[in-house]
């Protein structure tokens, strides 16, 4: 079971949920407003299709969501999980150009080290590795451009500041092949599954300008970054960017039930409506898309954002956590880089800070550090040798201290007897 920011095992031991149950829980477990909304809706209407009809819960949540989105995103298409929302976005982007009389625009551009989900279209966008390689015969190949991974950037990792070479590479691609490109998809500001890679300030807005210059649709995948994680409601808000299409999931219901959404501008929406040509319809739909109970939970979660100073708390907690991380890890011989945006944190562990040499994968250093942290009542999970911290937005300062100290303890325990740690 769970209460607040803690998971409780079958023996009654408590663990701080430092990864928000896979980056989804927003206001903590068991929040009474969300629980009551779920119970009330379950007693009224459990499910009804959105094919040809609708229901109040789906309508109310869509209306409320649009008020929080970057201005210009006005149309909501429901699915059940983030990966499905990405599938809708890809189909929407491709069919948009078909409907506009440009079927030759059928290529998708993705960033290096991207991760957008495990279904086949979303999986195609991901970088090479065990999440993608076995399924190669089933996948399409996107055009790829460098991401904003400055710590290991081929151009500016050793320089004093970012030189925007990754953006220049995108410009070159769009200039050469823009006429065949339908859309570029990005995880705005933070590439979560890549290891909480935080792009430099201005990176996202530069991408938006290039897409505008070459009339390429911009898809912002905010499945992980949306709903306050970055310190703003959406990561796009950090740079005032309005994408053509945005995907949402994970925290959309506060992390309580499976729901996702693909939202679009009127420009995109209008391309699918022609009374003289039914073939322009987006023929896509999921049985449980927009489930009433899920929408009720999502609406309750949004109302908490509206009545409580959630984003103010996030920024305050993020500042506190940033100071804490610097004090504990800035000089640690295994911590190559501390990456943080709001309450999204990645600690990249390396064998040698000077050369940035990684540990051998077989050593599983990140996993062992996280397992040791459980001894201190903290559930934290790595991505390779990047220790990920992404707690609920309701996290308290003393809980952040416990999380950071548990990871520090894990580093000390794993480092005992190791030749690179005293």
Steps between C-alpha positions, in 0.01 A plus 500: 500500500602863490440821690617846405850480358570151632459142390438240772603139452324188626702509824399860570834657411477842334701625203495849355374470142794694353404418141128578538406147391669535163473879482122511521379584853456875534322589826601194700319171548145495635421869453140529627376724217613259231382192689157656557471599134579143393245355741227744399550440129519121545153510656361703210652388167781250473560507125353628179661521157600831345424370152206711388396611849665648808445535875532787752823380659692499171357836395569670835857379516578600141359849564706536817817358345493747210500788749833376637670416170726737306266740320409365160468134595124458496402151383519190721519138381492237775695174526597275789877542542787717389623267231154490343486880507825505303357254247207737446736795460706319236192397302356847536819662370529271200132522404503877546732530200308239299183701559682817396601345169863427594530122547874526433544653846520173689826501693520552876801659668600388851782594735790273582433288810127566467242295683130537422349167604497128433229459236634457148469854366628654821769234528622587149594847625727367773874474483679171438525251783308218667173695507504526118746263333307169527198651323688657208305309230175657624618860533545805279823700506471869587746768401717571804663818627726561800344567837604751765720260703769751584690275744592271212449737205736436209533875443494686829539253790845637579417861426389776737146517360259343251572607142161385357662261252216253559251763386718576197484130406120517507509813283717321245261204490191714455665706228600186312192282552223717644272433203473132595465550878159490669599569861773521759431342838683606815485447873508870592781614730550158666562165329385281786579141402832609348615582853333831586697687237420869542528702179658846515279805543370609161540159338126438474413846371774469235343173385158668482638779280665252263178302470315822419761598242459169317128442567565180695258397775646497850383221733584555867491176698413618851401159633781520758550876528139614521294602802750696704809279497728767357377787716249615239176328408661374180863500392404701191397783735863539607575661164156617394482239223172382349541170313263394225429175684564405863479157663404459866481202735650376829399781738185597311277328759734582786654159431193305614349356181604438137411793276685697235427773252630627169419869471527710188452849362202599288730505198562126538142419604342680206697294247296191594155646431351512151131423450573401140784259582458249784846362430646799682365365830754376754392135515642412838341419834548301818224319688573660836619839373356774718365258758269695737672388821843588362377840384345567841835430665676726251255783560545468876877517457475817291275660763773443759736698276237774487434519875841420649837671432641182346742663255628742765577200722676323216730794438573534872568127542712496185720781630537322835584173328752666269692640797486165677627308198788741455602467863493120495614411149688785331837361610417131504751309282227291339254779418593634158207734458195612697214579260186668627192670366239560767443170680654296220854395593768273356832423670732354238748261661841458337814306577725799432378860526796638309463279193125443547561129459192293576490194720484164323133414452548164670586679826140634519617783724183706467277206586709402800497856634121513475458162666718615790289816534204280589677424828429863587133487411522647151378341177707641216570353158787556253525527125827320441749685716285810531320511834158655443320713758147605406278507808136607521450876490364474855840395634610666825844645571583240764410227252734653242776490761426132563509426126831676442663348806378153400665533159817629666490197728454275198806648332703445815385140541564405138831684502645306794817336380469652151820645360347833401336585833672542835 
